[in-house]
mmCIF file of C-alpha atoms in Angstrom:
data_model
loop_
_atom_site.group_PDB
_atom_site.id
_atom_site.type_symbol
_atom_site.label_atom_id
_atom_site.label_comp_id
_atom_site.label_asym_id
_atom_site.label_seq_id
_atom_site.Cartn_x
_atom_site.Cartn_y
_atom_site.Cartn_z
ATOM 1 C CA MET A 59 54.372 -0.686 3.032
ATOM 2 C CA ARG A 60 55.383 2.397 1.101
ATOM 3 C CA ILE A 61 53.568 5.443 -0.155
ATOM 4 C CA CYS A 62 55.187 7.329 -3.002
ATOM 5 C CA ALA A 63 54.295 10.994 -3.090
ATOM 6 C CA PRO A 64 54.119 12.958 -6.320
ATOM 7 C CA ALA A 65 56.884 15.452 -6.815
ATOM 8 C CA VAL A 66 54.887 18.245 -5.321
ATOM 9 C CA VAL A 67 56.995 20.922 -3.637
ATOM 10 C CA LEU A 68 55.581 22.052 -0.284
ATOM 11 C CA ILE A 69 56.660 25.654 0.178
ATOM 12 C CA LEU A 70 55.680 28.147 2.807
ATOM 13 C CA CYS A 71 56.112 31.422 0.956
ATOM 14 C CA SER A 72 58.237 34.033 2.683
ATOM 15 C CA ALA A 73 59.932 37.248 1.728
ATOM 16 C CA ILE A 74 63.499 37.186 0.493
ATOM 17 C CA PHE A 75 65.765 38.827 3.018
ATOM 18 C CA SER A 76 68.568 41.024 1.641
ATOM 19 C CA GLY A 77 72.101 40.044 2.589
ATOM 20 C CA CYS A 78 75.106 42.287 3.132
ATOM 21 C CA PHE A 79 76.118 41.905 -0.489
ATOM 22 C CA GLY A 80 72.697 41.329 -2.003
ATOM 23 C CA THR A 81 71.818 44.677 -3.527
ATOM 24 C CA ILE A 82 73.396 46.959 -6.055
ATOM 25 C CA GLY A 83 72.243 50.561 -5.955
ATOM 26 C CA GLY A 84 69.297 49.518 -3.810
ATOM 27 C CA LEU A 85 68.046 46.981 -6.406
ATOM 28 C CA GLU A 86 67.578 43.331 -5.593
ATOM 29 C CA ARG A 87 70.059 41.060 -7.353
ATOM 30 C CA ASN A 88 68.596 37.817 -8.648
ATOM 31 C CA CYS A 89 71.566 35.591 -9.644
ATOM 32 C CA ASP A 90 71.747 32.756 -12.128
ATOM 33 C CA GLU A 91 72.542 29.157 -11.138
ATOM 34 C CA GLN A 92 76.287 29.524 -11.636
ATOM 35 C CA GLU A 93 76.542 32.528 -9.321
ATOM 36 C CA TYR A 94 74.030 31.327 -6.735
ATOM 37 C CA TRP A 95 75.127 27.711 -6.471
ATOM 38 C CA MET A 96 78.672 27.287 -7.764
ATOM 39 C CA ASP A 97 80.933 30.384 -7.825
ATOM 40 C CA ILE A 98 83.259 30.647 -4.830
ATOM 41 C CA GLY A 99 86.459 32.543 -4.117
ATOM 42 C CA GLU A 100 88.526 33.967 -1.234
ATOM 43 C CA GLU A 101 86.175 36.935 -0.842
ATOM 44 C CA TYR A 102 83.056 34.725 -1.027
ATOM 45 C CA PRO A 103 84.024 31.194 0.114
ATOM 46 C CA TYR A 104 80.402 30.083 -0.159
ATOM 47 C CA PRO A 105 78.307 30.524 -3.302
ATOM 48 C CA GLY A 106 75.739 33.255 -3.844
ATOM 49 C CA MET A 107 76.785 35.525 -0.965
ATOM 50 C CA GLN A 108 76.624 38.508 -3.311
ATOM 51 C CA CYS A 109 73.067 37.615 -4.335
ATOM 52 C CA ASP A 110 69.628 38.335 -2.905
ATOM 53 C CA SER A 111 68.107 35.252 -4.543
ATOM 54 C CA GLY A 112 68.620 32.634 -7.213
ATOM 55 C CA PRO A 113 67.251 29.354 -8.625
ATOM 56 C CA THR A 114 65.701 26.962 -6.120
ATOM 57 C CA ARG A 115 66.839 23.367 -5.902
ATOM 58 C CA VAL A 116 64.526 20.651 -4.591
ATOM 59 C CA LEU A 117 65.729 17.744 -2.430
ATOM 60 C CA SER A 118 63.672 14.599 -2.031
ATOM 61 C CA LEU A 119 62.817 13.338 1.458
ATOM 62 C CA THR A 120 62.400 9.685 2.333
ATOM 63 C CA ILE A 121 60.587 9.518 5.671
ATOM 64 C CA PHE A 122 60.672 6.326 7.759
ATOM 65 C CA VAL A 123 57.691 5.813 10.065
ATOM 66 C CA TYR A 124 57.783 2.985 12.588
ATOM 67 C CA LYS A 125 55.139 1.773 14.995
ATOM 68 C CA ASP A 126 55.204 2.817 18.651
ATOM 69 C CA ASN A 127 57.323 1.011 21.202
ATOM 70 C CA ASP A 128 54.525 -1.469 21.771
ATOM 71 C CA GLY A 129 54.199 -2.209 18.040
ATOM 72 C CA VAL A 130 50.595 -1.063 17.851
ATOM 73 C CA ASP A 131 50.138 2.272 16.039
ATOM 74 C CA TYR A 132 52.360 4.140 13.593
ATOM 75 C CA ILE A 133 54.011 7.131 15.320
ATOM 76 C CA SER A 134 53.093 9.614 12.604
ATOM 77 C CA ASP A 135 50.767 10.064 9.608
ATOM 78 C CA GLU A 136 50.754 11.681 6.191
ATOM 79 C CA GLU A 137 49.114 14.922 7.330
ATOM 80 C CA SER A 138 51.630 15.468 10.140
ATOM 81 C CA ILE A 139 54.547 14.760 7.824
ATOM 82 C CA ALA A 140 53.216 17.231 5.203
ATOM 83 C CA GLN A 141 52.817 19.951 7.883
ATOM 84 C CA GLY A 142 56.332 19.301 9.187
ATOM 85 C CA ILE A 143 57.817 19.685 5.718
ATOM 86 C CA VAL A 144 56.043 23.037 5.295
ATOM 87 C CA LEU A 145 57.658 24.211 8.561
ATOM 88 C CA ILE A 146 61.105 23.046 7.403
ATOM 89 C CA ASN A 147 60.709 24.859 4.094
ATOM 90 C CA SER A 148 59.730 28.037 5.906
ATOM 91 C CA VAL A 149 63.410 28.202 6.939
ATOM 92 C CA TYR A 150 65.199 26.957 3.837
ATOM 93 C CA SER A 151 63.166 28.073 0.827
ATOM 94 C CA GLN A 152 64.346 31.705 1.099
ATOM 95 C CA HIS A 153 67.910 30.357 0.665
ATOM 96 C CA GLY A 154 67.169 28.424 -2.517
ATOM 97 C CA ILE A 155 66.682 25.003 -0.894
ATOM 98 C CA THR A 156 63.344 23.236 -0.747
ATOM 99 C CA PHE A 157 62.487 19.756 0.522
ATOM 100 C CA SER A 158 59.712 17.708 -1.070
ATOM 101 C CA LEU A 159 58.207 14.435 0.042
ATOM 102 C CA GLY A 160 59.470 11.643 -2.168
ATOM 103 C CA GLU A 161 58.394 8.575 -0.201
ATOM 104 C CA ILE A 162 57.019 7.492 3.142
ATOM 105 C CA VAL A 163 58.343 4.084 4.202
ATOM 106 C CA TRP A 164 55.960 2.548 6.703
ATOM 107 C CA VAL A 165 58.000 0.064 8.766
ATOM 108 C CA ASP A 166 55.752 -2.543 10.326
ATOM 109 C CA GLU A 167 57.954 -2.904 13.405
ATOM 110 C CA ALA A 168 58.000 -1.403 16.881
ATOM 111 C CA PHE A 169 60.533 1.378 17.215
ATOM 112 C CA PRO A 170 63.224 0.359 19.726
ATOM 113 C CA ASP A 171 62.630 1.606 23.253
ATOM 114 C CA ALA A 172 65.198 4.159 24.443
ATOM 115 C CA GLY A 173 65.391 2.362 27.771
ATOM 116 C CA GLU A 174 67.099 3.450 30.988
ATOM 117 C CA ASP A 175 70.298 4.516 29.227
ATOM 118 C CA SER A 176 68.537 7.405 27.498
ATOM 119 C CA ASP A 177 70.368 10.688 28.051
ATOM 120 C CA GLY A 178 67.574 12.898 29.358
ATOM 121 C CA ASP A 179 66.209 15.604 27.028
ATOM 122 C CA TYR A 180 68.552 14.826 24.169
ATOM 123 C CA GLY A 181 68.485 11.046 24.303
ATOM 124 C CA GLU A 182 71.021 8.876 22.509
ATOM 125 C CA MET A 183 71.598 8.118 18.852
ATOM 126 C CA VAL A 184 69.770 5.108 17.514
ATOM 127 C CA PRO A 185 72.279 2.680 15.983
ATOM 128 C CA ILE A 186 71.666 1.726 12.363
ATOM 129 C CA ASP A 187 71.466 -1.968 13.172
ATOM 130 C CA ALA A 188 68.596 -1.233 15.601
ATOM 131 C CA LEU A 189 66.546 0.180 12.686
ATOM 132 C CA GLY A 190 66.397 -3.228 11.016
ATOM 133 C CA SER A 191 65.887 -4.202 7.395
ATOM 134 C CA GLY A 192 62.956 -1.839 7.051
ATOM 135 C CA PHE A 193 65.456 1.011 7.063
ATOM 136 C CA THR A 194 68.331 -0.507 5.119
ATOM 137 C CA GLU A 195 66.066 -1.778 2.337
ATOM 138 C CA GLY A 196 64.149 1.474 2.072
ATOM 139 C CA TYR A 197 67.184 3.773 2.335
ATOM 140 C CA ASN A 198 67.523 6.209 -0.564
ATOM 141 C CA HIS A 199 71.167 6.741 -1.595
ATOM 142 C CA SER A 200 70.242 9.744 -3.763
ATOM 143 C CA GLY A 201 67.964 11.603 -1.355
ATOM 144 C CA VAL A 202 67.566 12.861 2.208
ATOM 145 C CA ASN A 203 66.616 10.143 4.704
ATOM 146 C CA VAL A 204 64.710 11.080 7.869
ATOM 147 C CA VAL A 205 63.846 8.558 10.586
ATOM 148 C CA LEU A 206 61.035 9.582 12.929
ATOM 149 C CA VAL A 207 61.794 8.383 16.443
ATOM 150 C CA THR A 208 59.770 7.924 19.630
ATOM 151 C CA ASP A 209 60.189 10.114 22.685
ATOM 152 C CA GLY A 210 63.243 9.281 24.723
ATOM 153 C CA TRP A 211 65.537 9.155 21.732
ATOM 154 C CA GLY A 212 67.345 12.314 20.649
ATOM 155 C CA ALA A 213 67.385 14.240 17.388
ATOM 156 C CA TYR A 214 70.614 13.996 15.396
ATOM 157 C CA SER A 215 72.013 14.190 11.876
ATOM 158 C CA MET A 216 75.101 13.252 9.919
ATOM 159 C CA TYR A 217 77.420 15.883 8.443
ATOM 160 C CA PRO A 218 77.806 15.560 4.657
ATOM 161 C CA PHE A 219 81.604 15.565 4.821
ATOM 162 C CA SER A 220 81.830 12.607 7.233
ATOM 163 C CA THR A 221 82.410 9.087 5.877
ATOM 164 C CA LYS A 222 79.237 7.103 6.340
ATOM 165 C CA GLU A 223 77.404 4.289 4.628
ATOM 166 C CA PHE A 224 74.091 5.746 5.767
ATOM 167 C CA TYR A 225 73.449 9.479 6.138
ATOM 168 C CA VAL A 226 70.496 9.715 8.499
ATOM 169 C CA THR A 227 68.604 12.547 10.164
ATOM 170 C CA TYR A 228 66.682 11.555 13.291
ATOM 171 C CA ALA A 229 63.707 13.665 14.494
ATOM 172 C CA ARG A 230 61.019 13.016 17.079
ATOM 173 C CA ALA A 231 57.665 12.226 15.540
ATOM 174 C CA SER A 232 55.828 13.954 18.416
ATOM 175 C CA THR A 233 57.274 17.381 17.546
ATOM 176 C CA PHE A 234 57.761 17.059 13.777
ATOM 177 C CA THR A 235 54.747 19.218 13.008
ATOM 178 C CA GLU A 236 55.388 22.076 15.402
ATOM 179 C CA SER A 237 59.105 22.215 16.156
ATOM 180 C CA TYR A 238 62.092 23.687 14.290
ATOM 181 C CA VAL A 239 64.290 20.858 15.592
ATOM 182 C CA PRO A 240 63.929 18.796 12.342
ATOM 183 C CA ALA A 241 65.013 21.874 10.368
ATOM 184 C CA HIS A 242 67.945 22.290 12.784
ATOM 185 C CA GLU A 243 69.018 18.662 12.271
ATOM 186 C CA LEU A 244 68.727 18.969 8.512
ATOM 187 C CA GLY A 245 71.049 21.979 8.855
ATOM 188 C CA HIS A 246 73.734 19.534 10.000
ATOM 189 C CA PHE A 247 73.017 17.342 6.967
ATOM 190 C CA LEU A 248 73.608 20.485 4.883
ATOM 191 C CA GLY A 249 76.967 21.125 6.525
ATOM 192 C CA LEU A 250 75.995 23.671 9.199
ATOM 193 C CA TYR A 251 77.664 23.605 12.600
ATOM 194 C CA HIS A 252 76.096 24.765 15.852
ATOM 195 C CA THR A 253 76.573 28.480 16.489
ATOM 196 C CA HIS A 254 78.608 27.469 19.548
ATOM 197 C CA HIS A 255 81.007 25.254 17.560
ATOM 198 C CA ASN A 256 84.468 25.689 19.136
ATOM 199 C CA SER A 257 82.743 27.800 21.788
ATOM 200 C CA ASP A 258 85.472 27.081 24.300
ATOM 201 C CA ASN A 259 87.883 29.356 22.404
ATOM 202 C CA PRO A 260 86.641 32.536 20.673
ATOM 203 C CA ASN A 261 90.071 32.949 19.008
ATOM 204 C CA SER A 262 90.469 29.356 17.808
ATOM 205 C CA ASP A 263 91.878 28.481 14.452
ATOM 206 C CA SER A 264 89.144 26.964 12.339
ATOM 207 C CA ASP A 265 89.050 23.335 11.276
ATOM 208 C CA LEU A 266 88.232 24.360 7.725
ATOM 209 C CA GLY A 267 91.697 23.283 6.692
ATOM 210 C CA SER A 268 90.537 19.700 7.239
ATOM 211 C CA ALA A 269 88.255 20.247 4.276
ATOM 212 C CA LEU A 270 91.181 19.243 2.067
ATOM 213 C CA SER A 271 90.704 15.707 3.357
ATOM 214 C CA TRP A 272 87.322 15.448 1.626
ATOM 215 C CA THR A 273 87.631 17.853 -1.306
ATOM 216 C CA GLN A 274 90.384 19.464 -3.386
ATOM 217 C CA ASP A 275 88.181 22.402 -4.294
ATOM 218 C CA TRP A 276 88.080 24.113 -0.909
ATOM 219 C CA VAL A 277 88.871 27.841 -0.963
ATOM 220 C CA VAL A 278 90.529 29.151 2.212
ATOM 221 C CA PRO A 279 88.647 32.310 3.154
ATOM 222 C CA ALA A 280 90.599 35.553 3.207
ATOM 223 C CA ASP A 281 88.451 37.049 5.979
ATOM 224 C CA GLN A 282 89.610 35.867 9.379
ATOM 225 C CA CYS A 283 86.087 36.065 10.823
ATOM 226 C CA TYR A 284 85.603 32.612 9.291
ATOM 227 C CA ARG A 285 87.989 31.239 11.871
ATOM 228 C CA THR A 286 85.748 31.286 14.970
ATOM 229 C CA GLY A 287 82.456 29.818 16.152
ATOM 230 C CA ASP A 288 80.706 28.050 13.315
ATOM 231 C CA PHE A 289 83.146 29.555 10.759
ATOM 232 C CA ILE A 290 80.521 31.767 9.173
ATOM 233 C CA CYS A 291 81.047 35.531 9.321
ATOM 234 C CA GLY A 292 77.380 36.378 9.705
ATOM 235 C CA THR A 293 76.957 34.363 12.914
ATOM 236 C CA PRO A 294 77.824 36.165 16.167
ATOM 237 C CA TYR A 295 80.107 34.307 18.563
ATOM 238 C CA ASP A 296 78.168 32.010 20.908
ATOM 239 C CA CYS A 297 80.033 30.656 23.950
ATOM 240 C CA TYR A 298 77.048 28.482 25.051
ATOM 241 C CA ASN A 299 78.216 26.386 28.001
ATOM 242 C CA PHE A 300 81.863 27.523 27.915
ATOM 243 C CA CYS A 301 81.278 31.203 28.670
ATOM 244 C CA GLU A 302 82.995 31.204 32.063
ATOM 245 C CA GLU A 303 86.093 29.503 30.715
ATOM 246 C CA ALA A 304 86.215 31.365 27.382
ATOM 247 C CA ILE A 305 85.226 34.938 28.269
ATOM 248 C CA GLY A 306 84.926 34.971 32.063
ATOM 249 C CA CYS A 307 81.181 35.569 32.501
ATOM 250 C CA SER A 308 77.952 33.555 32.449
ATOM 251 C CA ALA A 309 75.182 33.611 29.830
ATOM 252 C CA SER A 310 72.736 31.433 31.769
ATOM 253 C CA ASP A 311 70.163 34.245 31.753
ATOM 254 C CA LEU A 312 69.682 33.695 28.016
ATOM 255 C CA TYR A 313 68.011 30.369 28.689
ATOM 256 C CA GLU A 314 64.523 29.642 29.915
ATOM 257 C CA GLU A 315 65.882 26.902 32.117
ATOM 258 C CA GLU A 316 69.258 26.223 33.750
ATOM 259 C CA LYS A 317 72.020 26.374 31.176
ATOM 260 C CA PRO A 318 74.208 23.218 30.880
ATOM 261 C CA GLY A 319 77.597 23.551 32.523
ATOM 262 C CA GLN A 320 77.005 27.054 33.880
ATOM 263 C CA ASP A 321 77.929 28.290 37.366
ATOM 264 C CA SER A 322 75.052 30.462 38.553
ATOM 265 C CA GLY A 323 77.439 32.292 40.896
ATOM 266 C CA VAL A 324 79.397 33.852 38.003
ATOM 267 C CA GLU A 325 78.423 37.355 36.886
ATOM 268 C CA GLN A 326 76.228 37.496 33.816
ATOM 269 C CA CYS A 327 77.790 38.626 30.513
ATOM 270 C CA SER A 328 76.980 42.090 29.314
ATOM 271 C CA ALA A 329 75.674 42.674 25.770
ATOM 272 C CA GLU A 330 79.102 44.012 24.850
ATOM 273 C CA GLU A 331 80.765 40.810 26.069
ATOM 274 C CA HIS A 332 78.376 38.334 24.516
ATOM 275 C CA SER A 333 75.479 38.899 22.083
ATOM 276 C CA PRO A 334 74.664 35.634 20.308
ATOM 277 C CA SER A 335 71.631 35.339 18.070
ATOM 278 C CA LEU A 336 68.762 33.973 20.112
ATOM 279 C CA THR A 337 66.728 33.064 17.002
ATOM 280 C CA ASN A 338 69.401 31.322 14.913
ATOM 281 C CA LEU A 339 68.280 27.867 13.799
ATOM 282 C CA MET A 340 71.662 26.316 14.576
ATOM 283 C CA SER A 341 71.774 27.614 18.184
ATOM 284 C CA ARG A 342 70.530 25.931 21.337
ATOM 285 C CA TYR A 343 68.303 28.828 22.386
ATOM 286 C CA GLY A 344 64.535 28.671 22.676
ATOM 287 C CA ASP A 345 63.178 30.382 19.533
ATOM 288 C CA ARG A 346 65.567 29.072 16.892
ATOM 289 C CA SER A 347 63.976 29.478 13.493
ATOM 290 C CA GLU A 348 66.191 31.650 11.260
ATOM 291 C CA LEU A 349 69.310 31.247 9.115
ATOM 292 C CA THR A 350 71.633 34.023 8.064
ATOM 293 C CA ASP A 351 72.435 34.570 4.393
ATOM 294 C CA ASP A 352 75.932 33.211 5.111
ATOM 295 C CA GLN A 353 74.512 30.010 6.531
ATOM 296 C CA GLY A 354 72.195 29.626 3.568
ATOM 297 C CA ALA A 355 75.196 30.036 1.260
ATOM 298 C CA ARG A 356 77.169 27.354 3.163
ATOM 299 C CA ALA A 357 74.159 25.012 2.897
ATOM 300 C CA ARG A 358 74.068 25.578 -0.884
ATOM 301 C CA TYR A 359 77.821 24.819 -0.998
ATOM 302 C CA PHE A 360 77.244 21.390 0.565
ATOM 303 C CA VAL A 361 74.230 20.610 -1.559
ATOM 304 C CA GLN A 362 76.505 21.152 -4.565
ATOM 305 C CA PHE A 363 79.209 19.041 -2.889
ATOM 306 C CA MET A 364 76.766 16.161 -2.342
ATOM 307 C CA ILE A 365 75.635 16.358 -5.975
ATOM 308 C CA GLU A 366 79.197 16.178 -7.309
ATOM 309 C CA ASN A 367 80.655 13.557 -4.956
ATOM 310 C CA ASP A 368 79.926 9.888 -4.371
ATOM 311 C CA ARG A 369 80.165 9.244 -0.625
ATOM 312 C CA MET A 370 80.225 5.460 -0.135
ATOM 313 C CA GLY A 371 77.447 5.104 -2.703
ATOM 314 C CA ASN A 372 75.557 8.185 -1.563
ATOM 315 C CA GLN A 373 75.204 10.903 -4.202
ATOM 316 C CA LEU A 374 72.440 13.510 -4.097
ATOM 317 C CA VAL A 375 70.080 13.741 -7.072
ATOM 318 C CA LEU A 376 67.794 16.758 -7.291
ATOM 319 C CA VAL A 377 64.049 16.546 -7.927
ATOM 320 C CA LYS A 378 63.322 17.654 -11.474
#
């Protein structure tokens, strides 16, 4: 059973935050589509970094809702999905990206049980073949596909530059309404790494050179700050669970619970040694709900990439 939603954009209004290059003489710069979505160069390797704002693009969501593990009740409903999309848009709309509900696919099957092999808090990825024909037949090759999962399974998403037949974002139905985790996972779909990407080496060469394997239009950034962490200048270095090895101190005090892979006997990092953003959406900290202007620009870059490129039959089409 499917429910098609009208092309109504669910937006939680928020103020536009000024970026480092967003104002001229103290005035807000509202850029056109070419500047905000397409223009890149060595100084600005992602589009719209010199802008405060620009035209919004709307991406259509196809949401897959299964029944619980016993096959009795659906694990979500229309109201919860609508509320969850509002929360997602509270993060992305200020960066020119908005998600709207295109379709809910109600799959009249029990969602597979995570079982004893589930990996604790994060769970394991649900294989495509476990999702059955309800997913493959309802999959939208021109939109954003989100599968709501039962507790026990983890939340994951596919990077846009990987080679996949199905690009899927998995999010737990039980937290879709109140958690920023779905927005975090959609960040991966939009090409965003974790803030602790390559966290084991704060001086690592970036893997951005590998971009030439999936596009000939990549511009190698002139600024070397793009060569560490998540390869975005506006994101402070985050060593996460490699702090002892990478910079010789522990950052376990930044977590509400025990930090993975941390030795509690190692001295805590000082603010001068390690000051990651504790609110960045793409981090693993507790209150992750914000994106930097640089991250928003990178997300726009990959939206444009997905519009222009056919990836095994997947090619993004915007909502008019």
